[in-house]
Amino acid sequence: MKCFLLLFVTIVQSSVFFLFAQKPLSIKVAREVIDSVQLEVDRLYSLSEAKNKSLELIQKQEAFNQMSFDYLTYFKNDTVHFILLDSKNNVRSTYYYNRIENKRIGVDSNSRSMTDQEEILLNAKQDAIAEANKQKYEMRVSNEIEIDYIFHQNRNGFTLYAISVPKIDSILPFGGDYLFLFNFNMKLQLFEKNGKFNLMSIRKKDNPPNSKLHAVSSPTGIRTNDFKVLIPYYYKFRRYHHNLRIEELESSINKRLLKYNAPKNDIEIKLFPVEKIDEE
């Protein structure tokens, strides 16, 4: 009877494995998927750069510390717009950035009312963040990390990433990132938590006491073709790789070896060595 139960469990486990395992994508198809991943990484990076560069300029202004404010960052054609809002949601200033090079191309310091589209985006952003901050999602903050919200409109509604980012040089938090997808009525369509949280560093002398730190890596050994799990990893590595003094990040998704070069913003795909032998 025990042997029968053991055989039954083995069969069930094998069935589950084959149920969730997927056939690896060809390099050509994988390249197309990775290109879409890179587009989203670029999108997040452009929005983040516009926000950070604008706030850095704004914080140098004497009046900044005496005002309560919100902000909105969004795309318009090939330009990223950052608008600073006062407590009454009037636009105090607008900053413009080239979407490709992420360079500032203009500033408008004239106060104005928000456009109808900006009001829609701001309300959607605020509702999305309010949803993400609900206790059930259990977002993690600490002395080493904080949550960075990146919001944008997509074809079917709105996207919000809640990404753990470092407060301390040399630390890069991997995992513990969140994705929220909403329709245009702000009904939550999808929630995903990406990866088990780890603090990672290669410069342990700079790290806080009692931190459990590991070698820097992104997902490996994944047996599905879900390449989109790489988006927050590549985004964070592109932003903070200089803190770790390394330029490349390796991962493997369903027998596809991937190497992301942050300075070049390039993703290289290769077959597993065993597949190369088989194909020969």
PDB file of C-alpha atoms in Angstrom:
ATOM      1  CA  MET A   1       0.000   0.000   0.000  1.00  0.00           C
ATOM      2  CA  LYS A   2       2.840   2.382   0.888  1.00  0.00           C
ATOM      3  CA  CYS A   3       4.526   1.625  -2.436  1.00  0.00           C
ATOM      4  CA  PHE A   4       1.270   2.354  -4.248  1.00  0.00           C
ATOM      5  CA  LEU A   5       0.895   5.699  -2.455  1.00  0.00           C
ATOM      6  CA  LEU A   6       4.491   6.618  -3.225  1.00  0.00           C
ATOM      7  CA  LEU A   7       3.987   5.773  -6.894  1.00  0.00           C
ATOM      8  CA  PHE A   8       0.745   7.805  -6.951  1.00  0.00           C
ATOM      9  CA  VAL A   9       2.436  10.861  -5.414  1.00  0.00           C
ATOM     10  CA  THR A  10       5.325  10.599  -7.874  1.00  0.00           C
ATOM     11  CA  ILE A  11       2.919  10.461 -10.817  1.00  0.00           C
ATOM     12  CA  VAL A  12       0.982  13.482  -9.512  1.00  0.00           C
ATOM     13  CA  GLN A  13       4.162  15.494  -8.979  1.00  0.00           C
ATOM     14  CA  SER A  14       5.380  14.622 -12.470  1.00  0.00           C
ATOM     15  CA  SER A  15       2.015  15.587 -13.935  1.00  0.00           C
ATOM     16  CA  VAL A  16       2.120  18.942 -12.163  1.00  0.00           C
ATOM     17  CA  PHE A  17       5.660  19.549 -13.443  1.00  0.00           C
ATOM     18  CA  PHE A  18       4.731  18.853 -17.056  1.00  0.00           C
ATOM     19  CA  LEU A  19       1.495  20.799 -16.687  1.00  0.00           C
ATOM     20  CA  PHE A  20       3.329  24.009 -15.769  1.00  0.00           C
ATOM     21  CA  ALA A  21       6.529  23.475 -17.746  1.00  0.00           C
ATOM     22  CA  GLN A  22       6.400  24.958 -21.227  1.00  0.00           C
ATOM     23  CA  LYS A  23       8.305  24.244 -24.394  1.00  0.00           C
ATOM     24  CA  PRO A  24      11.190  26.719 -24.743  1.00  0.00           C
ATOM     25  CA  LEU A  25      10.698  29.454 -27.293  1.00  0.00           C
ATOM     26  CA  SER A  26      12.888  29.569 -30.368  1.00  0.00           C
ATOM     27  CA  ILE A  27      15.542  32.266 -30.286  1.00  0.00           C
ATOM     28  CA  LYS A  28      13.590  34.244 -32.898  1.00  0.00           C
ATOM     29  CA  VAL A  29      10.342  34.202 -30.906  1.00  0.00           C
ATOM     30  CA  ALA A  30      12.174  34.763 -27.612  1.00  0.00           C
ATOM     31  CA  ARG A  31      13.875  37.794 -29.181  1.00  0.00           C
ATOM     32  CA  GLU A  32      10.476  39.304 -30.003  1.00  0.00           C
ATOM     33  CA  VAL A  33       9.262  38.739 -26.431  1.00  0.00           C
ATOM     34  CA  ILE A  34      12.452  40.179 -24.969  1.00  0.00           C
ATOM     35  CA  ASP A  35      12.113  43.237 -27.204  1.00  0.00           C
ATOM     36  CA  SER A  36       8.682  43.872 -25.637  1.00  0.00           C
ATOM     37  CA  VAL A  37      10.236  43.439 -22.179  1.00  0.00           C
ATOM     38  CA  GLN A  38      12.894  45.988 -23.064  1.00  0.00           C
ATOM     39  CA  LEU A  39      10.262  48.444 -24.284  1.00  0.00           C
ATOM     40  CA  GLU A  40       8.569  48.286 -20.887  1.00  0.00           C
ATOM     41  CA  VAL A  41      11.905  48.661 -19.085  1.00  0.00           C
ATOM     42  CA  ASP A  42      12.626  51.727 -21.223  1.00  0.00           C
ATOM     43  CA  ARG A  43       9.162  53.077 -20.464  1.00  0.00           C
ATOM     44  CA  LEU A  44       9.672  52.762 -16.704  1.00  0.00           C
ATOM     45  CA  TYR A  45      13.166  54.208 -16.905  1.00  0.00           C
ATOM     46  CA  SER A  46      12.044  57.251 -18.923  1.00  0.00           C
ATOM     47  CA  LEU A  47       9.220  58.048 -16.507  1.00  0.00           C
ATOM     48  CA  SER A  48      11.518  57.584 -13.524  1.00  0.00           C
ATOM     49  CA  GLU A  49      14.298  59.717 -14.996  1.00  0.00           C
ATOM     50  CA  ALA A  50      11.876  62.553 -15.770  1.00  0.00           C
ATOM     51  CA  LYS A  51      10.541  62.471 -12.220  1.00  0.00           C
ATOM     52  CA  ASN A  52      13.926  62.289 -10.506  1.00  0.00           C
ATOM     53  CA  LYS A  53      15.590  64.953 -12.644  1.00  0.00           C
ATOM     54  CA  SER A  54      12.636  67.320 -12.242  1.00  0.00           C
ATOM     55  CA  LEU A  55      12.417  66.876  -8.471  1.00  0.00           C
ATOM     56  CA  GLU A  56      16.149  67.433  -8.157  1.00  0.00           C
ATOM     57  CA  LEU A  57      15.766  70.804  -9.874  1.00  0.00           C
ATOM     58  CA  ILE A  58      12.616  71.713  -7.955  1.00  0.00           C
ATOM     59  CA  GLN A  59      14.130  70.887  -4.554  1.00  0.00           C
ATOM     60  CA  LYS A  60      16.801  73.543  -5.144  1.00  0.00           C
ATOM     61  CA  GLN A  61      14.100  76.208  -5.143  1.00  0.00           C
ATOM     62  CA  GLU A  62      13.604  77.970  -1.830  1.00  0.00           C
ATOM     63  CA  ALA A  63       9.796  77.886  -2.032  1.00  0.00           C
ATOM     64  CA  PHE A  64       9.730  74.119  -2.538  1.00  0.00           C
ATOM     65  CA  ASN A  65       9.994  73.215   1.158  1.00  0.00           C
ATOM     66  CA  GLN A  66       7.088  75.529   1.987  1.00  0.00           C
ATOM     67  CA  MET A  67       4.516  73.918  -0.281  1.00  0.00           C
ATOM     68  CA  SER A  68       2.561  70.701  -0.387  1.00  0.00           C
ATOM     69  CA  PHE A  69       2.541  69.177  -3.832  1.00  0.00           C
ATOM     70  CA  ASP A  70       1.811  66.213  -6.053  1.00  0.00           C
ATOM     71  CA  TYR A  71       3.160  65.406  -9.478  1.00  0.00           C
ATOM     72  CA  LEU A  72       2.277  63.542 -12.644  1.00  0.00           C
ATOM     73  CA  THR A  73       4.567  62.077 -15.281  1.00  0.00           C
ATOM     74  CA  TYR A  74       3.211  60.903 -18.625  1.00  0.00           C
ATOM     75  CA  PHE A  75       4.072  60.357 -22.270  1.00  0.00           C
ATOM     76  CA  LYS A  76       2.952  62.551 -25.129  1.00  0.00           C
ATOM     77  CA  ASN A  77       4.272  61.318 -28.468  1.00  0.00           C
ATOM     78  CA  ASP A  78       8.081  61.194 -28.145  1.00  0.00           C
ATOM     79  CA  THR A  79       8.167  63.481 -25.112  1.00  0.00           C
ATOM     80  CA  VAL A  80       7.887  62.791 -21.384  1.00  0.00           C
ATOM     81  CA  HIS A  81       5.963  65.448 -19.437  1.00  0.00           C
ATOM     82  CA  PHE A  82       6.465  66.055 -15.728  1.00  0.00           C
ATOM     83  CA  ILE A  83       4.008  68.450 -14.107  1.00  0.00           C
ATOM     84  CA  LEU A  84       4.311  69.808 -10.569  1.00  0.00           C
ATOM     85  CA  LEU A  85       0.967  70.394  -8.855  1.00  0.00           C
ATOM     86  CA  ASP A  86       0.132  72.565  -5.841  1.00  0.00           C
ATOM     87  CA  SER A  87      -2.346  71.669  -3.104  1.00  0.00           C
ATOM     88  CA  LYS A  88      -5.245  72.787  -5.332  1.00  0.00           C
ATOM     89  CA  ASN A  89      -4.009  70.665  -8.255  1.00  0.00           C
ATOM     90  CA  ASN A  90      -2.989  73.655 -10.309  1.00  0.00           C
ATOM     91  CA  VAL A  91       0.071  73.098 -12.475  1.00  0.00           C
ATOM     92  CA  ARG A  92       3.000  75.111 -11.092  1.00  0.00           C
ATOM     93  CA  SER A  93       5.553  74.086 -13.720  1.00  0.00           C
ATOM     94  CA  THR A  94       6.015  71.634 -16.571  1.00  0.00           C
ATOM     95  CA  TYR A  95       9.247  69.868 -17.534  1.00  0.00           C
ATOM     96  CA  TYR A  96       9.774  68.230 -20.927  1.00  0.00           C
ATOM     97  CA  TYR A  97      12.172  65.375 -21.723  1.00  0.00           C
ATOM     98  CA  ASN A  98      13.211  63.519 -24.836  1.00  0.00           C
ATOM     99  CA  ARG A  99      11.803  60.011 -24.485  1.00  0.00           C
ATOM    100  CA  ILE A 100      14.756  58.282 -26.145  1.00  0.00           C
ATOM    101  CA  GLU A 101      17.738  60.127 -24.671  1.00  0.00           C
ATOM    102  CA  ASN A 102      15.989  61.100 -21.396  1.00  0.00           C
ATOM    103  CA  LYS A 103      17.392  64.642 -21.687  1.00  0.00           C
ATOM    104  CA  ARG A 104      15.496  67.740 -20.588  1.00  0.00           C
ATOM    105  CA  ILE A 105      14.417  69.746 -23.629  1.00  0.00           C
ATOM    106  CA  GLY A 106      12.318  72.481 -22.020  1.00  0.00           C
ATOM    107  CA  VAL A 107      10.692  73.992 -18.938  1.00  0.00           C
ATOM    108  CA  ASP A 108       7.462  75.973 -18.688  1.00  0.00           C
ATOM    109  CA  SER A 109       7.236  77.874 -15.385  1.00  0.00           C
ATOM    110  CA  ASN A 110       3.826  79.386 -16.105  1.00  0.00           C
ATOM    111  CA  SER A 111       0.999  78.337 -13.790  1.00  0.00           C
ATOM    112  CA  ARG A 112      -2.054  76.836 -15.461  1.00  0.00           C
ATOM    113  CA  SER A 113      -5.023  74.553 -14.936  1.00  0.00           C
ATOM    114  CA  MET A 114      -4.710  70.853 -15.666  1.00  0.00           C
ATOM    115  CA  THR A 115      -6.004  69.578 -18.978  1.00  0.00           C
ATOM    116  CA  ASP A 116      -8.910  67.126 -18.939  1.00  0.00           C
ATOM    117  CA  GLN A 117      -6.543  64.268 -19.823  1.00  0.00           C
ATOM    118  CA  GLU A 118      -4.127  65.221 -17.044  1.00  0.00           C
ATOM    119  CA  GLU A 119      -6.987  65.201 -14.538  1.00  0.00           C
ATOM    120  CA  ILE A 120      -8.005  61.707 -15.678  1.00  0.00           C
ATOM    121  CA  LEU A 121      -4.426  60.459 -15.336  1.00  0.00           C
ATOM    122  CA  LEU A 122      -3.907  62.067 -11.919  1.00  0.00           C
ATOM    123  CA  ASN A 123      -7.142  60.616 -10.507  1.00  0.00           C
ATOM    124  CA  ALA A 124      -6.257  57.192 -11.900  1.00  0.00           C
ATOM    125  CA  LYS A 125      -2.744  57.386 -10.450  1.00  0.00           C
ATOM    126  CA  GLN A 126      -4.034  58.372  -7.010  1.00  0.00           C
ATOM    127  CA  ASP A 127      -6.643  55.582  -7.036  1.00  0.00           C
ATOM    128  CA  ALA A 128      -4.029  53.034  -8.136  1.00  0.00           C
ATOM    129  CA  ILE A 129      -1.605  53.992  -5.366  1.00  0.00           C
ATOM    130  CA  ALA A 130      -4.431  53.943  -2.803  1.00  0.00           C
ATOM    131  CA  GLU A 131      -5.184  50.359  -3.871  1.00  0.00           C
ATOM    132  CA  ALA A 132      -1.518  49.366  -3.701  1.00  0.00           C
ATOM    133  CA  ASN A 133      -1.184  50.775  -0.185  1.00  0.00           C
ATOM    134  CA  LYS A 134      -3.864  48.494   1.221  1.00  0.00           C
ATOM    135  CA  GLN A 135      -2.544  46.344   4.041  1.00  0.00           C
ATOM    136  CA  LYS A 136      -3.406  43.072   2.286  1.00  0.00           C
ATOM    137  CA  TYR A 137      -0.568  43.568  -0.201  1.00  0.00           C
ATOM    138  CA  GLU A 138       2.001  43.716   2.627  1.00  0.00           C
ATOM    139  CA  MET A 139       4.521  45.978   0.935  1.00  0.00           C
ATOM    140  CA  ARG A 140       7.861  46.095   2.657  1.00  0.00           C
ATOM    141  CA  VAL A 141       9.845  49.197   3.617  1.00  0.00           C
ATOM    142  CA  SER A 142      12.858  49.489   5.921  1.00  0.00           C
ATOM    143  CA  ASN A 143      15.916  51.598   6.679  1.00  0.00           C
ATOM    144  CA  GLU A 144      17.498  50.229   3.507  1.00  0.00           C
ATOM    145  CA  ILE A 145      14.623  50.401   1.005  1.00  0.00           C
ATOM    146  CA  GLU A 146      11.530  52.345  -0.002  1.00  0.00           C
ATOM    147  CA  ILE A 147       8.740  51.857  -2.548  1.00  0.00           C
ATOM    148  CA  ASP A 148       8.886  53.691  -5.867  1.00  0.00           C
ATOM    149  CA  TYR A 149       5.564  53.983  -7.718  1.00  0.00           C
ATOM    150  CA  ILE A 150       5.671  54.149 -11.519  1.00  0.00           C
ATOM    151  CA  PHE A 151       2.329  54.722 -13.232  1.00  0.00           C
ATOM    152  CA  HIS A 152       1.394  54.885 -16.896  1.00  0.00           C
ATOM    153  CA  GLN A 153      -1.530  54.350 -19.225  1.00  0.00           C
ATOM    154  CA  ASN A 154      -1.656  51.196 -21.342  1.00  0.00           C
ATOM    155  CA  ARG A 155      -3.888  50.090 -24.211  1.00  0.00           C
ATOM    156  CA  ASN A 156      -6.526  48.602 -21.925  1.00  0.00           C
ATOM    157  CA  GLY A 157      -6.323  50.893 -18.924  1.00  0.00           C
ATOM    158  CA  PHE A 158      -3.556  51.736 -16.472  1.00  0.00           C
ATOM    159  CA  THR A 159      -0.402  50.117 -15.102  1.00  0.00           C
ATOM    160  CA  LEU A 160       1.149  50.677 -11.694  1.00  0.00           C
ATOM    161  CA  TYR A 161       4.473  49.198 -10.616  1.00  0.00           C
ATOM    162  CA  ALA A 162       5.367  49.370  -6.922  1.00  0.00           C
ATOM    163  CA  ILE A 163       9.093  48.675  -6.945  1.00  0.00           C
ATOM    164  CA  SER A 164      11.457  48.349  -3.991  1.00  0.00           C
ATOM    165  CA  VAL A 165      14.429  50.681  -4.473  1.00  0.00           C
ATOM    166  CA  PRO A 166      17.521  51.306  -2.310  1.00  0.00           C
ATOM    167  CA  LYS A 167      18.144  54.116   0.155  1.00  0.00           C
ATOM    168  CA  ILE A 168      21.767  53.010   0.660  1.00  0.00           C
ATOM    169  CA  ASP A 169      24.563  52.811  -1.902  1.00  0.00           C
ATOM    170  CA  SER A 170      25.799  49.301  -2.761  1.00  0.00           C
ATOM    171  CA  ILE A 171      22.461  47.684  -1.881  1.00  0.00           C
ATOM    172  CA  LEU A 172      20.093  46.528  -4.604  1.00  0.00           C
ATOM    173  CA  PRO A 173      16.774  44.999  -3.480  1.00  0.00           C
ATOM    174  CA  PHE A 174      15.649  42.240  -5.852  1.00  0.00           C
ATOM    175  CA  GLY A 175      12.188  40.718  -5.640  1.00  0.00           C
ATOM    176  CA  GLY A 176       9.344  42.086  -3.556  1.00  0.00           C
ATOM    177  CA  ASP A 177       8.052  44.112  -6.512  1.00  0.00           C
ATOM    178  CA  TYR A 178       4.375  44.514  -7.370  1.00  0.00           C
ATOM    179  CA  LEU A 179       2.391  44.921 -10.569  1.00  0.00           C
ATOM    180  CA  PHE A 180      -1.185  46.238 -10.700  1.00  0.00           C
ATOM    181  CA  LEU A 181      -3.227  46.385 -13.895  1.00  0.00           C
ATOM    182  CA  PHE A 182      -6.502  48.349 -13.981  1.00  0.00           C
ATOM    183  CA  ASN A 183      -9.116  48.887 -16.655  1.00  0.00           C
ATOM    184  CA  PHE A 184     -10.232  52.411 -17.565  1.00  0.00           C
ATOM    185  CA  ASN A 185     -12.854  52.268 -14.794  1.00  0.00           C
ATOM    186  CA  MET A 186     -10.054  51.554 -12.282  1.00  0.00           C
ATOM    187  CA  LYS A 187     -11.237  48.022 -11.603  1.00  0.00           C
ATOM    188  CA  LEU A 188      -8.258  45.855 -10.698  1.00  0.00           C
ATOM    189  CA  GLN A 189      -7.686  43.287 -13.449  1.00  0.00           C
ATOM    190  CA  LEU A 190      -4.399  41.736 -12.339  1.00  0.00           C
ATOM    191  CA  PHE A 191      -2.124  41.748  -9.311  1.00  0.00           C
ATOM    192  CA  GLU A 192       1.278  40.063  -9.277  1.00  0.00           C
ATOM    193  CA  LYS A 193       4.060  39.956  -6.709  1.00  0.00           C
ATOM    194  CA  ASN A 194       7.417  39.436  -8.349  1.00  0.00           C
ATOM    195  CA  GLY A 195       9.966  37.271  -6.583  1.00  0.00           C
ATOM    196  CA  LYS A 196      11.045  36.604  -3.024  1.00  0.00           C
ATOM    197  CA  PHE A 197      12.584  39.663  -1.428  1.00  0.00           C
ATOM    198  CA  ASN A 198      16.388  39.772  -1.073  1.00  0.00           C
ATOM    199  CA  LEU A 199      18.888  42.511  -0.365  1.00  0.00           C
ATOM    200  CA  MET A 200      21.908  42.017  -2.591  1.00  0.00           C
ATOM    201  CA  SER A 201      25.342  43.561  -2.693  1.00  0.00           C
ATOM    202  CA  ILE A 202      28.931  42.880  -3.629  1.00  0.00           C
ATOM    203  CA  ARG A 203      30.314  45.619  -1.349  1.00  0.00           C
ATOM    204  CA  LYS A 204      29.535  44.192   2.067  1.00  0.00           C
ATOM    205  CA  LYS A 205      31.688  46.728   3.892  1.00  0.00           C
ATOM    206  CA  ASP A 206      29.099  49.394   3.002  1.00  0.00           C
ATOM    207  CA  ASN A 207      26.086  47.396   4.142  1.00  0.00           C
ATOM    208  CA  PRO A 208      24.177  47.854   7.400  1.00  0.00           C
ATOM    209  CA  PRO A 209      24.919  45.472  10.299  1.00  0.00           C
ATOM    210  CA  ASN A 210      23.184  42.083  10.398  1.00  0.00           C
ATOM    211  CA  SER A 211      22.058  42.247   6.764  1.00  0.00           C
ATOM    212  CA  LYS A 212      21.827  38.922   4.955  1.00  0.00           C
ATOM    213  CA  LEU A 213      23.212  39.682   1.520  1.00  0.00           C
ATOM    214  CA  HIS A 214      23.861  37.450  -1.454  1.00  0.00           C
ATOM    215  CA  ALA A 215      25.519  37.562  -4.846  1.00  0.00           C
ATOM    216  CA  VAL A 216      23.699  39.696  -7.380  1.00  0.00           C
ATOM    217  CA  SER A 217      21.438  37.674  -9.671  1.00  0.00           C
ATOM    218  CA  SER A 218      18.072  37.787 -11.373  1.00  0.00           C
ATOM    219  CA  PRO A 219      15.617  34.873 -11.938  1.00  0.00           C
ATOM    220  CA  THR A 220      17.160  31.572 -12.993  1.00  0.00           C
ATOM    221  CA  GLY A 221      15.746  28.141 -13.708  1.00  0.00           C
ATOM    222  CA  ILE A 222      12.242  29.358 -14.593  1.00  0.00           C
ATOM    223  CA  ARG A 223      10.480  26.662 -16.666  1.00  0.00           C
ATOM    224  CA  THR A 224       7.769  28.834 -18.205  1.00  0.00           C
ATOM    225  CA  ASN A 225       8.060  31.465 -20.920  1.00  0.00           C
ATOM    226  CA  ASP A 226       7.110  34.310 -18.580  1.00  0.00           C
ATOM    227  CA  PHE A 227       9.888  36.703 -19.557  1.00  0.00           C
ATOM    228  CA  LYS A 228       8.006  39.699 -18.144  1.00  0.00           C
ATOM    229  CA  VAL A 229       9.224  38.782 -14.644  1.00  0.00           C
ATOM    230  CA  LEU A 230      12.522  40.341 -15.747  1.00  0.00           C
ATOM    231  CA  ILE A 231      11.041  43.848 -16.132  1.00  0.00           C
ATOM    232  CA  PRO A 232      11.525  45.125 -12.555  1.00  0.00           C
ATOM    233  CA  TYR A 233      14.930  43.403 -12.287  1.00  0.00           C
ATOM    234  CA  TYR A 234      16.270  45.004 -15.448  1.00  0.00           C
ATOM    235  CA  TYR A 235      14.728  48.379 -14.595  1.00  0.00           C
ATOM    236  CA  LYS A 236      16.366  48.475 -11.166  1.00  0.00           C
ATOM    237  CA  PHE A 237      19.662  47.191 -12.463  1.00  0.00           C
ATOM    238  CA  ARG A 238      19.709  49.887 -15.142  1.00  0.00           C
ATOM    239  CA  ARG A 239      19.080  52.587 -12.540  1.00  0.00           C
ATOM    240  CA  TYR A 240      21.388  51.371  -9.783  1.00  0.00           C
ATOM    241  CA  HIS A 241      24.056  49.148 -11.327  1.00  0.00           C
ATOM    242  CA  HIS A 242      26.690  51.861 -10.808  1.00  0.00           C
ATOM    243  CA  ASN A 243      26.210  51.493  -7.037  1.00  0.00           C
ATOM    244  CA  LEU A 244      27.363  47.883  -7.351  1.00  0.00           C
ATOM    245  CA  ARG A 245      30.135  48.691  -9.812  1.00  0.00           C
ATOM    246  CA  ILE A 246      29.007  45.983 -12.218  1.00  0.00           C
ATOM    247  CA  GLU A 247      27.527  46.318 -15.687  1.00  0.00           C
ATOM    248  CA  GLU A 248      25.935  42.962 -16.583  1.00  0.00           C
ATOM    249  CA  LEU A 249      23.156  40.878 -15.065  1.00  0.00           C
ATOM    250  CA  GLU A 250      22.566  37.261 -16.064  1.00  0.00           C
ATOM    251  CA  SER A 251      19.411  35.148 -15.836  1.00  0.00           C
ATOM    252  CA  SER A 252      17.801  32.105 -17.438  1.00  0.00           C
ATOM    253  CA  ILE A 253      14.193  31.684 -18.516  1.00  0.00           C
ATOM    254  CA  ASN A 254      13.162  28.242 -19.757  1.00  0.00           C
ATOM    255  CA  LYS A 255      16.529  27.242 -21.252  1.00  0.00           C
ATOM    256  CA  ARG A 256      17.242  30.679 -22.629  1.00  0.00           C
ATOM    257  CA  LEU A 257      20.354  32.370 -21.238  1.00  0.00           C
ATOM    258  CA  LEU A 258      19.980  36.131 -20.956  1.00  0.00           C
ATOM    259  CA  LYS A 259      22.573  38.804 -20.267  1.00  0.00           C
ATOM    260  CA  TYR A 260      21.535  42.409 -19.691  1.00  0.00           C
ATOM    261  CA  ASN A 261      24.168  45.091 -20.198  1.00  0.00           C
ATOM    262  CA  ALA A 262      22.973  48.182 -18.339  1.00  0.00           C
ATOM    263  CA  PRO A 263      25.242  50.885 -19.843  1.00  0.00           C
ATOM    264  CA  LYS A 264      24.415  49.678 -23.364  1.00  0.00           C
ATOM    265  CA  ASN A 265      20.790  48.897 -22.426  1.00  0.00           C
ATOM    266  CA  ASP A 266      21.074  45.692 -24.422  1.00  0.00           C
ATOM    267  CA  ILE A 267      19.725  42.177 -23.779  1.00  0.00           C
ATOM    268  CA  GLU A 268      21.625  39.220 -25.261  1.00  0.00           C
ATOM    269  CA  ILE A 269      19.946  35.803 -25.712  1.00  0.00           C
ATOM    270  CA  LYS A 270      21.699  32.458 -26.059  1.00  0.00           C
ATOM    271  CA  LEU A 271      20.763  28.771 -26.124  1.00  0.00           C
ATOM    272  CA  PHE A 272      21.728  26.458 -23.284  1.00  0.00           C
ATOM    273  CA  PRO A 273      25.052  24.710 -24.097  1.00  0.00           C
ATOM    274  CA  VAL A 274      23.318  21.306 -24.134  1.00  0.00           C
ATOM    275  CA  GLU A 275      20.908  22.557 -26.794  1.00  0.00           C
ATOM    276  CA  LYS A 276      23.773  23.748 -28.934  1.00  0.00           C
ATOM    277  CA  ILE A 277      25.245  20.232 -28.832  1.00  0.00           C
ATOM    278  CA  ASP A 278      21.878  18.676 -29.656  1.00  0.00           C
ATOM    279  CA  GLU A 279      21.330  20.985 -32.612  1.00  0.00           C
ATOM    280  CA  GLU A 280      24.750  20.197 -34.026  1.00  0.00           C
TER     281      GLU A 280
END
